[in-house]
Amino acid sequence: MTDLTSLTIAEARAGLASKSFTASELTDAHLAAIEAARVLNAYVLETPDRAREMARAADEKIAKGEGGPLAGIPLGIKDLFATRDIRTTACSKILGNFIPPYESTVTTQLWRDGAVLLGKLNNDEFAMGSSNETSCFGPVTNPWRRDGSNTTLVPGGSSGGSASAVAAQLCMGATATDTGGSIRQPAAFTATVGIKPTYGRCSRWGIVAFASSLDQAGPIARSVRDAAILMRSMAGHDPKDTTSVDIAVPDYEASIGKSVKGMKIGIPKEYRLDGMPAEIEKLWSEGADWLKAAGAELVEVSLPHTKYALPAYYIVAPAEASSNLARYDGVRYGLREGAKNIIEMYEDTRAEGFGAEVRRRVLIGTYVLSAGYYDAYYLRAQKVRTLIKKDFEDCFAKGVNAILTPATPSAAFGIGEKGADPVEMYLNDIFTVTVNMAGLPGIAVPAGKDSQGLPLGLQLIGRAFDEETLFSLGDVIEQAAGRFTPAKWW
Ligand code: GLN
């Protein structure tokens, strides 16, 4: 029998339906793979008992013909999603051993559809980072290595555990979140598919908040079809999240294989950066050629405010973070330090519980929201945000169906290689933050490898609530580029 962990979700679904194997066997194969891959540090909590119990329940349902769309599919969950009775930490010391008495809406919907929980996945602390190096559980290792090298590389972040686990076949798919690129950048670094849906498409209820006007949940998977399958279960209106939108969830999988003939694809000239590696440039034009060969029309477009997106993001996101993180005060969750008086308790808990990057964001956020600087920074950044959104609207008004860009300005880098200067790390998000600022959907699809054998991805940006077009176009790229699996060394 083929290794069950190498199957896609679509293949596993077919195998379960034809009784080639059981959900319990599928889960056991993944639990064994997780155990053999602890060196990657992708999981911060393994839940084998829960997984076996859920797999057994799925088998019973499948036998009765009552299995849901994800019946028996083993998934990993980013540790930002609250899981009832299961430790949820956002990979921050400050949450300590927090065990939520509630379940996030997105995960509730996955379990409703029959999926199996394998465990909780590592991420940057409070999802702040682009390399998964800020986690209190330590960095995640990318299963990909440069040809002939054993340097350990980052999987990207903040959903580094999700991307690494999916790429290394330690789960069939994973949940992730994206505030400025945290689904798409790690997907590009690990040759996985990641989609950040339109803001409001998935409920944020029960997901630890970073920057509430930017945060969105989405899946990371090993094929475009699998991402579409997961999206259908994750998306939907939720009265508990007033920013979630009441629009029917389409059958995203039906978009796979749909013709893209006649679609207009924008190539934004502002994304052609000075000093961009020639390999990225080449990948981008190859992607354009594939879409053209499939019948799409390529047009140059302009998104003139792109250059302000990153600085504006690094005002808006920390501002919202400083407000969201005010709740971690030693009173309600996890860690509590300093017992003399309440002020000392707040100070000591927060100083001890937050890592350096989180402290930096809280300080920046507090500064840009302070009375004297609010207009100069926060208000101005909000105005820039409106202009960025308008750039995209103007482009779509001209009949453009989607925009093609590189997903990241480089391939995966080494652990410890970047980050001495925080701005160097922030530059990773240059192609992805605009999409969050505008609230639009964006998908990252593996498209090739660099000269050192590392995967590179392309990004497609769509109109609001038109994820379907992204799945159709993403599938064209996947068909042309193929799928990529790292050579196993662990
Ligand atoms: N890397 C970006 C940041 O650190 C985005 C993170 C994210 O999308 N969660 O803010």
Short mmCIF file of C-alpha atoms and ligand atoms in Angstrom, two decimals:
data_model
loop_
_atom_site.label_atom_id
_atom_site.label_comp_id
_atom_site.label_asym_id
_atom_site.label_seq_id
_atom_site.Cartn_x
_atom_site.Cartn_y
_atom_site.Cartn_z
CA MET A 1 0.00 0.00 0.00
CA THR A 2 1.27 3.52 -0.76
CA ASP A 3 2.32 5.47 2.26
CA LEU A 4 -0.96 6.86 3.54
CA THR A 5 0.68 10.13 4.59
CA SER A 6 1.62 10.96 1.01
CA LEU A 7 -1.98 11.06 -0.20
CA THR A 8 -3.79 14.28 -0.91
CA ILE A 9 -7.07 14.92 0.88
CA ALA A 10 -8.94 14.20 -2.35
CA GLU A 11 -7.13 10.86 -2.73
CA ALA A 12 -7.69 9.93 0.91
CA ARG A 13 -11.37 10.77 0.60
CA ALA A 14 -11.62 8.37 -2.35
CA GLY A 15 -9.64 5.67 -0.51
CA LEU A 16 -11.87 5.93 2.55
CA ALA A 17 -15.00 5.78 0.41
CA SER A 18 -13.79 2.69 -1.44
CA LYS A 19 -12.74 1.07 1.90
CA SER A 20 -9.11 0.74 0.75
CA PHE A 21 -8.17 1.81 4.29
CA THR A 22 -9.90 3.11 7.39
CA ALA A 23 -9.79 6.52 9.03
CA SER A 24 -8.09 4.87 12.00
CA GLU A 25 -5.31 3.53 9.76
CA LEU A 26 -4.94 6.94 8.14
CA THR A 27 -4.68 8.63 11.53
CA ASP A 28 -2.23 6.04 12.89
CA ALA A 29 0.03 6.56 9.87
CA HIS A 30 0.11 10.28 10.59
CA LEU A 31 0.69 9.83 14.32
CA ALA A 32 3.69 7.63 13.50
CA ALA A 33 5.00 10.23 11.04
CA ILE A 34 4.66 12.98 13.66
CA GLU A 35 6.58 10.92 16.20
CA ALA A 36 9.40 10.36 13.72
CA ALA A 37 9.61 14.06 12.82
CA ARG A 38 9.85 15.78 16.20
CA VAL A 39 13.14 17.32 15.09
CA LEU A 40 11.09 19.68 12.89
CA ASN A 41 9.32 21.07 15.99
CA ALA A 42 6.15 21.56 13.92
CA TYR A 43 3.76 20.39 16.64
CA VAL A 44 3.68 22.04 20.06
CA LEU A 45 1.09 19.56 21.31
CA GLU A 46 0.24 16.11 19.98
CA THR A 47 -3.23 14.79 20.73
CA PRO A 48 -3.01 11.09 19.76
CA ASP A 49 -5.83 9.91 22.04
CA ARG A 50 -8.23 12.52 20.76
CA ALA A 51 -7.13 11.74 17.18
CA ARG A 52 -7.79 7.99 17.52
CA GLU A 53 -11.14 8.63 19.13
CA MET A 54 -12.17 11.03 16.35
CA ALA A 55 -10.92 8.62 13.67
CA ARG A 56 -12.97 5.77 15.19
CA ALA A 57 -16.04 7.98 15.20
CA ALA A 58 -15.37 8.86 11.56
CA ASP A 59 -15.07 5.18 10.63
CA GLU A 60 -18.44 4.47 12.24
CA LYS A 61 -20.05 7.31 10.35
CA ILE A 62 -18.45 6.31 7.06
CA ALA A 63 -19.73 2.74 7.55
CA LYS A 64 -23.25 4.09 7.99
CA GLY A 65 -22.86 6.32 4.94
CA GLU A 66 -23.04 9.40 7.14
CA GLY A 67 -19.46 10.66 6.81
CA GLY A 68 -19.17 14.42 6.24
CA PRO A 69 -17.04 16.06 3.54
CA LEU A 70 -13.88 15.69 5.66
CA ALA A 71 -14.71 12.39 7.33
CA GLY A 72 -11.55 10.83 8.71
CA ILE A 73 -9.16 13.46 7.31
CA PRO A 74 -6.38 14.14 9.87
CA LEU A 75 -5.50 17.81 10.27
CA GLY A 76 -3.12 19.95 12.29
CA ILE A 77 -4.40 23.13 13.95
CA LYS A 78 -2.35 26.28 14.37
CA ASP A 79 -2.02 27.01 18.08
CA LEU A 80 -3.81 30.33 17.56
CA PHE A 81 -7.18 28.54 17.26
CA ALA A 82 -8.89 27.86 20.56
CA THR A 83 -9.56 24.15 20.99
CA ARG A 84 -11.88 23.17 23.78
CA ASP A 85 -10.20 21.32 26.65
CA ILE A 86 -6.94 21.33 24.69
CA ARG A 87 -4.09 23.70 25.54
CA THR A 88 -3.98 26.76 23.33
CA THR A 89 -1.07 29.16 23.76
CA ALA A 90 -0.54 31.27 20.61
CA CYS A 91 3.02 30.06 21.32
CA SER A 92 3.38 32.71 23.98
CA LYS A 93 4.62 32.15 27.50
CA ILE A 94 1.97 34.55 28.73
CA LEU A 95 -0.83 32.09 27.94
CA GLY A 96 1.00 29.42 29.91
CA ASN A 97 -1.19 26.35 30.12
CA PHE A 98 -4.38 28.08 29.04
CA ILE A 99 -7.05 25.48 28.30
CA PRO A 100 -10.00 27.11 26.57
CA PRO A 101 -13.51 26.12 27.63
CA TYR A 102 -14.64 26.85 24.06
CA GLU A 103 -13.82 25.89 20.48
CA SER A 104 -13.16 28.34 17.62
CA THR A 105 -15.85 28.51 14.97
CA VAL A 106 -13.47 27.45 12.18
CA THR A 107 -12.37 24.29 14.01
CA THR A 108 -15.94 23.57 15.11
CA GLN A 109 -16.87 23.48 11.42
CA LEU A 110 -13.96 21.17 10.58
CA TRP A 111 -15.01 18.67 13.29
CA ARG A 112 -18.65 19.01 12.17
CA ASP A 113 -17.50 17.82 8.75
CA GLY A 114 -15.65 14.83 10.18
CA ALA A 115 -12.01 15.95 10.31
CA VAL A 116 -9.61 14.49 12.89
CA LEU A 117 -7.40 16.60 15.20
CA LEU A 118 -3.76 15.42 15.28
CA GLY A 119 -2.45 18.22 17.45
CA LYS A 120 -1.60 21.90 17.74
CA LEU A 121 0.94 23.48 15.44
CA ASN A 122 3.77 25.86 16.21
CA ASN A 123 3.64 29.50 15.12
CA ASP A 124 5.33 32.81 15.78
CA GLU A 125 4.30 34.23 19.15
CA PHE A 126 0.84 35.77 18.66
CA ALA A 127 1.45 35.28 14.91
CA MET A 128 4.00 38.09 14.86
CA GLY A 129 6.83 37.12 12.56
CA SER A 130 7.82 35.76 9.18
CA SER A 131 10.06 32.88 10.17
CA ASN A 132 8.49 31.09 13.14
CA GLU A 133 11.49 32.05 15.23
CA THR A 134 9.54 34.10 17.81
CA SER A 135 7.61 31.10 19.20
CA CYS A 136 8.14 30.38 22.91
CA PHE A 137 8.47 26.72 21.85
CA GLY A 138 11.47 27.51 19.65
CA PRO A 139 11.80 27.70 15.88
CA VAL A 140 10.27 25.30 13.38
CA THR A 141 12.52 23.64 10.81
CA ASN A 142 11.59 23.65 7.15
CA PRO A 143 11.63 20.10 5.71
CA TRP A 144 13.26 21.61 2.62
CA ARG A 145 17.04 22.00 2.46
CA ARG A 146 19.30 23.54 -0.14
CA ASP A 147 20.79 20.97 -2.52
CA GLY A 148 23.81 19.34 -0.92
CA SER A 149 23.50 21.35 2.30
CA ASN A 150 22.28 20.51 5.77
CA THR A 151 21.72 24.09 6.90
CA THR A 152 18.41 24.26 8.74
CA LEU A 153 16.03 26.68 7.09
CA VAL A 154 12.96 28.49 8.41
CA PRO A 155 9.55 27.44 7.07
CA GLY A 156 8.40 31.07 7.04
CA GLY A 157 5.86 32.44 9.45
CA SER A 158 3.84 32.97 11.29
CA SER A 159 2.11 29.71 10.28
CA GLY A 160 5.46 27.90 10.13
CA GLY A 161 4.28 24.80 11.98
CA SER A 162 1.30 24.48 9.64
CA ALA A 163 3.43 24.79 6.50
CA SER A 164 6.19 22.51 7.75
CA ALA A 165 3.76 19.82 8.93
CA VAL A 166 1.83 19.83 5.65
CA ALA A 167 5.01 19.75 3.55
CA ALA A 168 6.57 16.96 5.65
CA GLN A 169 3.34 14.91 5.50
CA LEU A 170 2.65 15.16 9.22
CA CYS A 171 -1.00 16.06 8.48
CA MET A 172 -3.11 16.21 5.34
CA GLY A 173 -3.87 19.88 5.74
CA ALA A 174 -3.70 22.54 8.40
CA THR A 175 -5.43 25.66 9.58
CA ALA A 176 -3.46 28.87 9.46
CA THR A 177 -4.03 32.60 9.84
CA ASP A 178 -2.82 35.52 7.78
CA THR A 179 -2.58 39.11 9.02
CA GLY A 180 0.12 40.27 6.64
CA GLY A 181 1.22 37.14 4.81
CA SER A 182 1.34 34.37 7.40
CA ILE A 183 -0.45 31.82 5.24
CA ARG A 184 1.03 32.70 1.86
CA GLN A 185 4.68 33.28 2.79
CA PRO A 186 5.18 29.96 4.65
CA ALA A 187 3.27 28.18 1.88
CA ALA A 188 5.73 29.62 -0.65
CA PHE A 189 8.72 28.60 1.52
CA THR A 190 7.57 24.98 1.77
CA ALA A 191 5.97 24.27 -1.65
CA THR A 192 2.49 24.09 -0.15
CA VAL A 193 -0.69 25.86 -1.21
CA GLY A 194 -2.06 28.54 1.10
CA ILE A 195 -5.03 30.80 0.66
CA LYS A 196 -5.95 33.87 2.66
CA PRO A 197 -9.65 34.34 2.01
CA THR A 198 -11.43 37.67 1.74
CA TYR A 199 -11.68 39.46 5.09
CA GLY A 200 -15.00 38.30 6.55
CA ARG A 201 -15.10 34.95 4.73
CA CYS A 202 -14.07 32.89 7.79
CA SER A 203 -15.12 33.60 11.32
CA ARG A 204 -12.42 34.98 13.60
CA TRP A 205 -14.29 33.86 16.70
CA GLY A 206 -12.09 31.79 18.99
CA ILE A 207 -8.88 32.71 17.17
CA VAL A 208 -6.35 34.57 19.31
CA ALA A 209 -6.50 38.14 17.96
CA PHE A 210 -3.43 39.88 16.56
CA ALA A 211 -4.72 42.75 14.37
CA SER A 212 -8.46 42.33 14.13
CA SER A 213 -9.05 44.35 10.96
CA LEU A 214 -6.46 42.26 9.08
CA ASP A 215 -6.62 38.74 10.58
CA GLN A 216 -8.17 35.98 8.48
CA ALA A 217 -8.10 32.21 8.80
CA GLY A 218 -7.39 29.96 5.85
CA PRO A 219 -6.02 26.53 4.97
CA ILE A 220 -2.57 25.27 4.01
CA ALA A 221 -2.64 22.08 1.93
CA ARG A 222 -0.60 20.07 -0.57
CA SER A 223 -2.72 20.82 -3.64
CA VAL A 224 -5.02 23.56 -4.85
CA ARG A 225 -7.93 21.12 -4.79
CA ASP A 226 -7.21 20.20 -1.16
CA ALA A 227 -7.12 23.89 -0.22
CA ALA A 228 -10.52 24.30 -1.91
CA ILE A 229 -11.93 21.31 -0.02
CA LEU A 230 -10.76 22.71 3.33
CA MET A 231 -11.95 26.23 2.55
CA ARG A 232 -15.50 25.06 2.08
CA SER A 233 -15.60 23.71 5.61
CA MET A 234 -13.75 26.65 7.18
CA ALA A 235 -15.72 29.48 5.56
CA GLY A 236 -19.13 30.78 6.48
CA HIS A 237 -21.10 33.38 8.34
CA ASP A 238 -20.93 33.37 12.12
CA PRO A 239 -23.17 35.57 14.25
CA LYS A 240 -20.42 35.51 16.89
CA ASP A 241 -18.09 37.48 14.58
CA THR A 242 -19.81 40.65 13.41
CA THR A 243 -17.19 41.11 10.67
CA SER A 244 -17.99 37.74 9.14
CA VAL A 245 -20.11 38.16 6.05
CA ASP A 246 -23.40 36.46 5.32
CA ILE A 247 -22.74 35.20 1.80
CA ALA A 248 -23.39 31.58 0.83
CA VAL A 249 -20.25 29.41 0.75
CA PRO A 250 -19.74 28.10 -2.78
CA ASP A 251 -18.50 24.64 -3.68
CA TYR A 252 -14.91 25.79 -4.15
CA GLU A 253 -13.81 22.43 -5.45
CA ALA A 254 -16.03 22.92 -8.50
CA SER A 255 -13.63 25.71 -9.57
CA ILE A 256 -10.81 23.23 -10.09
CA GLY A 257 -10.36 22.52 -13.78
CA LYS A 258 -12.70 25.33 -14.84
CA SER A 259 -11.56 27.20 -17.95
CA VAL A 260 -9.77 30.51 -17.37
CA LYS A 261 -10.12 31.44 -21.03
CA GLY A 262 -10.71 35.13 -21.57
CA MET A 263 -9.82 36.08 -17.99
CA LYS A 264 -7.84 39.27 -17.64
CA ILE A 265 -4.79 38.91 -15.40
CA GLY A 266 -3.04 42.03 -14.14
CA ILE A 267 0.74 42.23 -13.75
CA PRO A 268 1.43 45.14 -11.39
CA LYS A 269 4.52 47.04 -12.42
CA GLU A 270 5.17 48.26 -8.87
CA TYR A 271 5.90 44.69 -7.77
CA ARG A 272 9.01 44.65 -9.96
CA LEU A 273 11.43 45.58 -7.21
CA ASP A 274 14.95 46.87 -7.67
CA GLY A 275 17.40 44.12 -6.89
CA MET A 276 14.77 41.39 -7.07
CA PRO A 277 16.50 38.03 -7.70
CA ALA A 278 16.46 37.09 -11.40
CA GLU A 279 14.98 33.72 -10.44
CA ILE A 280 11.88 35.35 -8.96
CA GLU A 281 11.52 37.53 -12.05
CA LYS A 282 11.79 34.42 -14.24
CA LEU A 283 9.25 32.48 -12.20
CA TRP A 284 6.82 35.37 -12.47
CA SER A 285 7.03 35.54 -16.26
CA GLU A 286 6.78 31.76 -16.49
CA GLY A 287 3.58 31.91 -14.44
CA ALA A 288 2.23 34.58 -16.77
CA ASP A 289 3.06 32.37 -19.77
CA TRP A 290 1.21 29.40 -18.22
CA LEU A 291 -1.91 31.49 -17.67
CA LYS A 292 -1.63 32.87 -21.20
CA ALA A 293 -1.33 29.35 -22.62
CA ALA A 294 -4.55 28.50 -20.75
CA GLY A 295 -6.32 31.31 -22.57
CA ALA A 296 -6.02 34.21 -20.14
CA GLU A 297 -5.07 37.68 -21.27
CA LEU A 298 -2.16 39.36 -19.49
CA VAL A 299 -2.28 43.11 -18.93
CA GLU A 300 0.09 45.47 -17.16
CA VAL A 301 -1.61 47.25 -14.27
CA SER A 302 -0.53 49.89 -11.80
CA LEU A 303 -0.98 49.80 -8.02
CA PRO A 304 0.72 53.11 -7.31
CA HIS A 305 0.49 53.09 -3.50
CA THR A 306 2.20 49.71 -3.12
CA LYS A 307 5.39 51.27 -1.77
CA TYR A 308 3.53 52.65 1.25
CA ALA A 309 1.87 49.36 2.15
CA LEU A 310 4.60 47.90 4.33
CA PRO A 311 5.20 51.03 6.45
CA ALA A 312 1.45 51.55 6.82
CA TYR A 313 0.95 47.89 7.78
CA TYR A 314 3.64 48.16 10.45
CA ILE A 315 1.65 50.99 12.03
CA VAL A 316 -1.86 49.55 11.74
CA ALA A 317 -0.96 46.00 12.81
CA PRO A 318 1.03 46.95 15.95
CA ALA A 319 -1.62 49.54 16.89
CA GLU A 320 -4.32 46.89 16.88
CA ALA A 321 -2.00 44.37 18.52
CA SER A 322 -1.22 46.72 21.40
CA SER A 323 -4.93 47.06 22.03
CA ASN A 324 -5.72 43.33 21.63
CA LEU A 325 -2.84 42.26 23.86
CA ALA A 326 -3.90 44.55 26.71
CA ARG A 327 -6.06 41.69 27.98
CA TYR A 328 -2.99 39.64 28.98
CA ASP A 329 -2.56 41.14 32.39
CA GLY A 330 -2.02 38.18 34.68
CA VAL A 331 -5.62 38.26 35.85
CA ARG A 332 -7.52 36.15 33.37
CA TYR A 333 -5.13 33.90 31.50
CA GLY A 334 -2.05 31.78 32.04
CA LEU A 335 1.01 33.37 33.56
CA ARG A 336 0.90 35.54 36.69
CA GLU A 337 4.00 37.19 38.13
CA GLY A 338 4.59 39.81 40.85
CA ALA A 339 2.30 39.63 43.82
CA LYS A 340 2.93 42.88 45.71
CA ASN A 341 0.25 45.00 44.10
CA ILE A 342 -1.80 45.06 40.93
CA ILE A 343 0.50 47.42 38.97
CA GLU A 344 3.51 45.26 39.76
CA MET A 345 1.56 42.18 38.71
CA TYR A 346 0.67 43.71 35.33
CA GLU A 347 4.22 44.88 34.74
CA ASP A 348 5.96 41.72 35.82
CA THR A 349 3.53 39.41 34.04
CA ARG A 350 3.81 41.30 30.77
CA ALA A 351 7.57 41.73 30.98
CA GLU A 352 8.04 38.06 31.71
CA GLY A 353 5.31 36.66 29.49
CA PHE A 354 5.86 38.48 26.19
CA GLY A 355 8.83 37.80 23.94
CA ALA A 356 10.99 40.54 22.42
CA GLU A 357 9.11 40.89 19.13
CA VAL A 358 5.74 41.07 20.85
CA ARG A 359 7.07 43.71 23.28
CA ARG A 360 8.37 45.69 20.29
CA ARG A 361 4.95 45.61 18.63
CA VAL A 362 3.16 46.65 21.83
CA LEU A 363 5.56 49.58 22.22
CA ILE A 364 5.22 50.68 18.58
CA GLY A 365 1.46 50.30 18.75
CA THR A 366 1.12 52.24 21.96
CA TYR A 367 3.32 54.99 20.55
CA VAL A 368 1.42 55.42 17.27
CA LEU A 369 -1.89 55.52 19.14
CA SER A 370 -0.72 57.99 21.78
CA ALA A 371 -2.37 61.40 21.91
CA GLY A 372 0.51 63.31 20.37
CA TYR A 373 1.20 60.91 17.50
CA TYR A 374 -2.19 59.47 16.62
CA ASP A 375 -2.79 61.84 13.68
CA ALA A 376 0.74 61.68 12.37
CA TYR A 377 0.97 57.89 12.35
CA TYR A 378 -2.19 55.93 12.93
CA LEU A 379 -4.64 58.19 11.13
CA ARG A 380 -2.25 58.67 8.25
CA ALA A 381 -1.68 54.95 7.91
CA GLN A 382 -5.44 54.44 7.77
CA LYS A 383 -5.62 56.96 4.92
CA VAL A 384 -2.86 55.14 3.07
CA ARG A 385 -4.80 51.93 3.61
CA THR A 386 -7.81 53.46 1.85
CA LEU A 387 -5.61 54.44 -1.09
CA ILE A 388 -4.16 50.93 -1.35
CA LYS A 389 -7.67 49.51 -1.42
CA LYS A 390 -8.64 52.01 -4.10
CA ASP A 391 -5.66 50.97 -6.27
CA PHE A 392 -7.07 47.45 -6.38
CA GLU A 393 -10.63 48.65 -6.95
CA ASP A 394 -9.51 50.77 -9.91
CA CYS A 395 -7.73 47.78 -11.34
CA PHE A 396 -10.72 45.44 -10.96
CA ALA A 397 -13.03 48.14 -12.36
CA LYS A 398 -11.07 47.88 -15.60
CA GLY A 399 -12.15 44.27 -15.95
CA VAL A 400 -9.12 42.59 -14.36
CA ASN A 401 -10.15 39.24 -12.83
CA ALA A 402 -7.03 38.61 -10.78
CA ILE A 403 -3.50 39.88 -10.25
CA LEU A 404 -0.37 37.76 -10.52
CA THR A 405 2.70 38.52 -8.38
CA PRO A 406 5.57 36.63 -6.75
CA ALA A 407 4.60 35.38 -3.27
CA THR A 408 7.88 36.28 -1.57
CA PRO A 409 11.01 38.25 -2.49
CA SER A 410 13.26 35.23 -1.78
CA ALA A 411 13.27 31.52 -1.01
CA ALA A 412 13.49 30.21 2.58
CA PHE A 413 16.44 31.49 4.58
CA GLY A 414 18.45 29.95 7.40
CA ILE A 415 17.38 29.86 11.03
CA GLY A 416 19.06 32.81 12.75
CA GLU A 417 20.08 34.38 9.45
CA LYS A 418 17.66 37.31 9.51
CA GLY A 419 16.12 39.33 12.25
CA ALA A 420 18.99 41.17 13.89
CA ASP A 421 17.41 44.13 12.11
CA PRO A 422 13.62 43.70 12.47
CA VAL A 423 13.00 45.63 9.25
CA GLU A 424 14.90 42.98 7.30
CA MET A 425 12.35 40.45 8.56
CA TYR A 426 9.41 42.77 7.84
CA LEU A 427 10.53 43.02 4.18
CA ASN A 428 9.43 39.40 3.68
CA ASP A 429 5.86 40.66 3.62
CA ILE A 430 6.36 43.11 0.79
CA PHE A 431 4.13 41.23 -1.69
CA THR A 432 1.53 40.03 0.78
CA VAL A 433 0.57 42.87 3.15
CA THR A 434 -1.22 44.93 0.49
CA VAL A 435 -3.78 42.14 0.19
CA ASN A 436 -4.60 42.25 3.92
CA MET A 437 -4.73 46.03 3.88
CA ALA A 438 -7.32 45.82 1.08
CA GLY A 439 -9.18 42.86 2.62
CA LEU A 440 -8.87 40.83 -0.59
CA PRO A 441 -8.28 37.10 -1.10
CA GLY A 442 -4.82 35.89 -2.09
CA ILE A 443 -3.48 32.41 -2.84
CA ALA A 444 0.13 31.22 -2.92
CA VAL A 445 0.85 28.29 -5.23
CA PRO A 446 4.19 26.49 -5.63
CA ALA A 447 5.58 27.33 -9.06
CA GLY A 448 9.20 26.24 -9.23
CA LYS A 449 12.54 25.98 -7.51
CA ASP A 450 15.56 28.26 -7.28
CA SER A 451 19.07 27.26 -8.34
CA GLN A 452 19.67 25.78 -4.88
CA GLY A 453 16.65 23.52 -5.11
CA LEU A 454 14.39 25.54 -2.81
CA PRO A 455 10.72 26.06 -3.65
CA LEU A 456 9.32 29.38 -4.82
CA GLY A 457 5.69 30.42 -5.03
CA LEU A 458 3.47 32.72 -7.02
CA GLN A 459 0.60 34.72 -5.60
CA LEU A 460 -2.76 35.43 -7.20
CA ILE A 461 -4.86 38.24 -5.76
CA GLY A 462 -8.60 38.23 -6.43
CA ARG A 463 -11.69 40.35 -6.14
CA ALA A 464 -13.48 40.34 -2.79
CA PHE A 465 -15.35 37.05 -2.27
CA ASP A 466 -14.09 35.64 -5.55
CA GLU A 467 -11.89 32.88 -4.15
CA GLU A 468 -13.27 30.64 -6.89
CA THR A 469 -11.30 32.44 -9.59
CA LEU A 470 -8.15 32.01 -7.49
CA PHE A 471 -8.72 28.28 -7.26
CA SER A 472 -9.24 28.01 -11.04
CA LEU A 473 -6.11 30.02 -11.81
CA GLY A 474 -4.10 28.33 -9.05
CA ASP A 475 -4.98 24.98 -10.55
CA VAL A 476 -3.62 26.11 -13.94
CA ILE A 477 -0.30 26.99 -12.28
CA GLU A 478 -0.23 23.70 -10.37
CA GLN A 479 -0.93 21.71 -13.54
CA ALA A 480 1.93 23.48 -15.33
CA ALA A 481 4.46 23.56 -12.48
CA GLY A 482 3.65 20.21 -10.91
CA ARG A 483 3.71 19.49 -7.18
CA PHE A 484 6.86 19.42 -5.08
CA THR A 485 7.82 17.17 -2.17
CA PRO A 486 10.94 17.61 -0.01
CA ALA A 487 13.47 14.78 0.12
CA LYS A 488 13.10 13.10 3.50
CA TRP A 489 16.13 13.52 5.81
CA TRP A 490 14.51 13.45 9.25
N1 GLN B 1 5.00 38.82 9.15
C1 GLN B 1 3.92 39.71 9.40
C2 GLN B 1 4.02 40.24 10.81
O1 GLN B 1 4.90 39.88 11.48
C3 GLN B 1 2.61 39.04 9.18
C4 GLN B 1 2.25 38.07 10.23
C5 GLN B 1 0.92 37.45 10.00
O2 GLN B 1 0.39 37.47 8.89
N2 GLN B 1 0.35 36.93 11.06
O3 GLN B 1 3.22 41.03 11.23
#
